[in-house]
Amino acid sequence: MSTVSLDEMFKALSHPVRRDILHWLKQPELYFADQEHPLSLGVCAGKIERKTGLSQSTVSAHLATLQRAGLVSSKKVGQWNFFCRNEEQIQQLLNQLTQDL
Amino acid sequence: MSTVSLDEMFKALSHPVRRDILHWLKQPELYFADQEHPLSLGVCAGKIERKTGLSQSTVSAHLATLQRAGLVSSKKVGQWNFFCRNEEQIQQLLNQLTQDL
């Protein structure tokens, strides 16, 4: 894991809304059970927006920060963007932290 | 651990020099063996500055950020400031991350 990506990951984790989003995406069936599309696609950006209660542009910026850090991935299906956690990257970060910090 | 302090901790960890300082302070006998004062006091700010190769003011700002986040503590003895890791806080952060992330 490069130094730059570690910087980006910690910056991404330094905001409570971004930590909330990661937490919700861990168990989408608990937090987004009302999504019409299958949760196996990920969670639709609009659903995440509504759950935060923040504006579309703010949440979009938070999701972009998480994605740049490699902590979430997105998939475009039709007009929708679906987000899910990048579990492999998150696990690598945890392993590295436990070992190095 | 409060949300604010988590924000501060992740911000503190998002810079490679601050991660280096935390890493060096974990085993000061490996990195600061030439310190005249006993390492049980902590590591003198001047020694940390020299090891980074950065200016006094830059390193001072990094140490202040780490201290504000609760990741290091300092002790003033005479004219010197000695720094050491706040292991309890670091362990709490790791536990919380492993559990919540």
CSV table of C-alpha atoms in Angstrom, one decimal:
chain,number,residue,atom,x,y,z
A,1,MET,CA,0.0,0.0,0.0
A,2,SER,CA,1.6,3.3,-1.1
A,3,THR,CA,2.2,6.2,1.2
A,4,VAL,CA,0.0,8.4,-1.0
A,5,SER,CA,-2.9,5.9,-0.7
A,6,LEU,CA,-2.5,5.7,3.1
A,7,ASP,CA,-2.7,9.6,3.2
A,8,GLU,CA,-5.9,9.5,1.2
A,9,MET,CA,-7.4,6.7,3.3
A,10,PHE,CA,-6.8,8.5,6.5
A,11,LYS,CA,-8.1,11.8,5.1
A,12,ALA,CA,-11.2,9.9,3.9
A,13,LEU,CA,-11.8,8.5,7.4
A,14,SER,CA,-11.4,11.8,9.1
A,15,HIS,CA,-15.0,12.9,8.5
A,16,PRO,CA,-17.9,11.4,10.5
A,17,VAL,CA,-20.3,11.3,7.5
A,18,ARG,CA,-17.8,9.3,5.5
A,19,ARG,CA,-17.3,6.9,8.4
A,20,ASP,CA,-21.1,6.6,8.7
A,21,ILE,CA,-21.4,5.8,5.0
A,22,LEU,CA,-18.7,3.1,5.3
A,23,HIS,CA,-20.6,1.7,8.3
A,24,TRP,CA,-23.9,1.6,6.5
A,25,LEU,CA,-22.5,0.0,3.5
A,26,LYS,CA,-21.1,-2.8,5.7
A,27,GLN,CA,-24.6,-4.1,6.3
A,28,PRO,CA,-26.7,-2.6,3.5
A,29,GLU,CA,-29.6,-5.0,4.3
A,30,LEU,CA,-29.9,-3.3,7.7
A,31,TYR,CA,-29.9,0.3,6.4
A,32,PHE,CA,-31.2,0.2,2.9
A,33,ALA,CA,-33.7,-2.6,3.0
A,34,ASP,CA,-36.2,-0.5,1.0
A,35,GLN,CA,-34.0,-0.2,-2.1
A,36,GLU,CA,-35.9,-1.5,-5.2
A,37,HIS,CA,-32.7,-2.6,-7.0
A,38,PRO,CA,-31.0,-5.7,-5.6
A,39,LEU,CA,-28.4,-4.8,-2.9
A,40,SER,CA,-26.0,-7.1,-4.6
A,41,LEU,CA,-25.4,-4.2,-7.0
A,42,GLY,CA,-24.5,-1.9,-4.2
A,43,VAL,CA,-26.4,1.0,-2.7
A,44,CYS,CA,-27.7,3.7,-4.9
A,45,ALA,CA,-26.2,7.2,-4.4
A,46,GLY,CA,-29.7,8.6,-3.9
A,47,LYS,CA,-30.4,6.3,-1.0
A,48,ILE,CA,-27.2,7.3,0.7
A,49,GLU,CA,-28.0,11.0,0.2
A,50,ARG,CA,-31.4,10.6,1.8
A,51,LYS,CA,-30.0,8.7,4.7
A,52,THR,CA,-27.4,11.4,5.5
A,53,GLY,CA,-30.0,14.2,5.1
A,54,LEU,CA,-27.4,16.2,3.3
A,55,SER,CA,-27.4,17.8,-0.2
A,56,GLN,CA,-26.7,15.8,-3.3
A,57,SER,CA,-23.5,17.7,-4.0
A,58,THR,CA,-22.2,17.3,-0.5
A,59,VAL,CA,-22.8,13.5,-0.5
A,60,SER,CA,-21.4,13.2,-4.0
A,61,ALA,CA,-18.2,14.9,-2.8
A,62,HIS,CA,-18.0,12.5,0.2
A,63,LEU,CA,-18.5,9.5,-2.0
A,64,ALA,CA,-15.8,10.8,-4.4
A,65,THR,CA,-13.4,11.1,-1.5
A,66,LEU,CA,-14.1,7.6,-0.4
A,67,GLN,CA,-13.7,6.3,-3.9
A,68,ARG,CA,-10.4,8.2,-4.5
A,69,ALA,CA,-9.1,6.6,-1.3
A,70,GLY,CA,-10.1,3.1,-2.7
A,71,LEU,CA,-12.4,2.5,0.2
A,72,VAL,CA,-15.5,2.2,-1.9
A,73,SER,CA,-16.2,1.2,-5.5
A,74,SER,CA,-19.0,2.3,-7.8
A,75,LYS,CA,-20.9,0.8,-10.6
A,76,LYS,CA,-23.1,2.6,-13.1
A,77,VAL,CA,-26.2,0.8,-14.1
A,78,GLY,CA,-28.5,2.8,-16.4
A,79,GLN,CA,-29.0,6.2,-14.8
A,80,TRP,CA,-28.0,5.0,-11.3
A,81,ASN,CA,-24.7,4.8,-9.5
A,82,PHE,CA,-24.3,2.0,-7.0
A,83,PHE,CA,-21.7,2.0,-4.2
A,84,CYS,CA,-20.2,-0.8,-2.2
A,85,ARG,CA,-17.3,-1.1,0.2
A,86,ASN,CA,-13.9,-2.2,-1.2
A,87,GLU,CA,-13.4,-4.9,1.5
A,88,GLU,CA,-10.0,-6.0,0.3
A,89,GLN,CA,-8.6,-2.5,0.6
A,90,ILE,CA,-10.2,-1.9,4.0
A,91,GLN,CA,-8.8,-5.2,5.3
A,92,GLN,CA,-5.3,-4.3,4.0
A,93,LEU,CA,-5.5,-0.9,5.8
A,94,LEU,CA,-6.6,-2.6,9.1
A,95,ASN,CA,-3.7,-5.1,8.8
A,96,GLN,CA,-1.2,-2.5,8.1
A,97,LEU,CA,-2.4,-0.3,11.0
A,98,THR,CA,-2.4,-3.1,13.5
A,99,GLN,CA,1.1,-4.0,12.4
A,100,ASP,CA,2.7,-0.6,12.0
A,101,LEU,CA,1.0,1.8,14.3
B,1,MET,CA,-13.9,8.0,22.1
B,2,SER,CA,-15.7,11.1,20.7
B,3,THR,CA,-16.4,11.7,17.1
B,4,VAL,CA,-14.3,14.9,17.2
B,5,SER,CA,-11.3,13.0,18.6
B,6,LEU,CA,-11.6,10.3,15.9
B,7,ASP,CA,-11.6,13.1,13.3
B,8,GLU,CA,-8.5,14.6,14.8
B,9,MET,CA,-6.8,11.2,15.0
B,10,PHE,CA,-7.4,10.3,11.4
B,11,LYS,CA,-6.3,13.8,10.3
B,12,ALA,CA,-3.1,13.3,12.3
B,13,LEU,CA,-2.4,10.0,10.7
B,14,SER,CA,-3.0,11.3,7.1
B,15,HIS,CA,0.6,12.7,6.9
B,16,PRO,CA,3.6,10.4,6.3
B,17,VAL,CA,5.9,12.5,8.5
B,18,ARG,CA,3.5,12.1,11.4
B,19,ARG,CA,3.2,8.4,10.8
B,20,ASP,CA,7.0,8.2,10.8
B,21,ILE,CA,7.2,10.0,14.1
B,22,LEU,CA,4.7,7.7,15.7
B,23,HIS,CA,6.7,4.7,14.3
B,24,TRP,CA,10.0,6.0,15.6
B,25,LEU,CA,8.6,6.7,19.0
B,26,LYS,CA,7.4,3.1,19.3
B,27,GLN,CA,11.0,1.9,19.6
B,28,PRO,CA,13.0,5.0,20.6
B,29,GLU,CA,16.0,2.8,21.6
B,30,LEU,CA,16.3,1.9,17.9
B,31,TYR,CA,16.0,5.4,16.4
B,32,PHE,CA,17.3,7.7,19.2
B,33,ALA,CA,20.0,5.7,20.9
B,34,ASP,CA,22.3,8.7,20.9
B,35,GLN,CA,20.0,10.9,23.2
B,36,GLU,CA,21.9,12.0,26.3
B,37,HIS,CA,18.8,12.2,28.4
B,38,PRO,CA,17.2,8.9,29.4
B,39,LEU,CA,14.7,7.7,26.8
B,40,SER,CA,12.3,6.9,29.7
B,41,LEU,CA,11.6,10.7,29.6
B,42,GLY,CA,10.5,10.5,26.0
B,43,VAL,CA,12.4,11.8,22.9
B,44,CYS,CA,13.5,15.4,22.8
B,45,ALA,CA,11.8,17.5,20.1
B,46,GLY,CA,15.3,18.5,18.7
B,47,LYS,CA,16.2,14.8,18.1
B,48,ILE,CA,12.9,14.3,16.2
B,49,GLU,CA,13.5,17.4,14.1
B,50,ARG,CA,17.0,16.2,13.1
B,51,LYS,CA,15.7,12.8,12.2
B,52,THR,CA,13.0,14.2,9.9
B,53,GLY,CA,15.5,16.7,8.3
B,54,LEU,CA,12.7,19.3,8.3
B,55,SER,CA,12.6,22.7,9.9
B,56,GLN,CA,12.0,23.2,13.6
B,57,SER,CA,8.7,25.0,12.9
B,58,THR,CA,7.4,22.3,10.6
B,59,VAL,CA,8.2,19.5,13.0
B,60,SER,CA,6.8,21.5,15.9
B,61,ALA,CA,3.5,21.8,14.0
B,62,HIS,CA,3.5,18.0,13.3
B,63,LEU,CA,4.1,17.3,16.9
B,64,ALA,CA,1.3,19.7,17.9
B,65,THR,CA,-1.1,17.9,15.6
B,66,LEU,CA,-0.2,14.5,17.1
B,67,GLN,CA,-0.6,15.9,20.6
B,68,ARG,CA,-4.0,17.6,19.8
B,69,ALA,CA,-5.2,14.2,18.5
B,70,GLY,CA,-4.0,12.6,21.8
B,71,LEU,CA,-1.6,10.3,20.0
B,72,VAL,CA,1.5,11.6,21.8
B,73,SER,CA,2.1,13.3,25.1
B,74,SER,CA,4.8,15.8,26.0
B,75,LYS,CA,6.7,16.6,29.1
B,76,LYS,CA,8.8,19.7,29.7
B,77,VAL,CA,12.0,19.2,31.6
B,78,GLY,CA,14.2,22.3,32.0
B,79,GLN,CA,14.5,23.7,28.5
B,80,TRP,CA,13.6,20.5,26.7
B,81,ASN,CA,10.3,19.0,25.5
B,82,PHE,CA,10.2,15.3,25.5
B,83,PHE,CA,7.6,13.3,23.5
B,84,CYS,CA,6.3,9.8,23.8
B,85,ARG,CA,3.4,7.8,22.3
B,86,ASN,CA,0.1,7.7,24.1
B,87,GLU,CA,-0.2,3.9,23.9
B,88,GLU,CA,-3.6,3.7,25.6
B,89,GLN,CA,-5.2,6.1,23.0
B,90,ILE,CA,-3.5,4.4,20.1
B,91,GLN,CA,-4.8,1.0,21.3
B,92,GLN,CA,-8.3,2.4,21.7
B,93,LEU,CA,-8.2,3.7,18.2
B,94,LEU,CA,-7.1,0.3,16.8
B,95,ASN,CA,-9.8,-1.5,18.8
B,96,GLN,CA,-12.5,0.8,17.6
B,97,LEU,CA,-11.3,0.6,14.0
B,98,THR,CA,-11.1,-3.2,14.0
B,99,GLN,CA,-14.6,-3.3,15.4
B,100,ASP,CA,-16.4,-0.5,13.5
B,101,LEU,CA,-14.7,-0.2,10.1
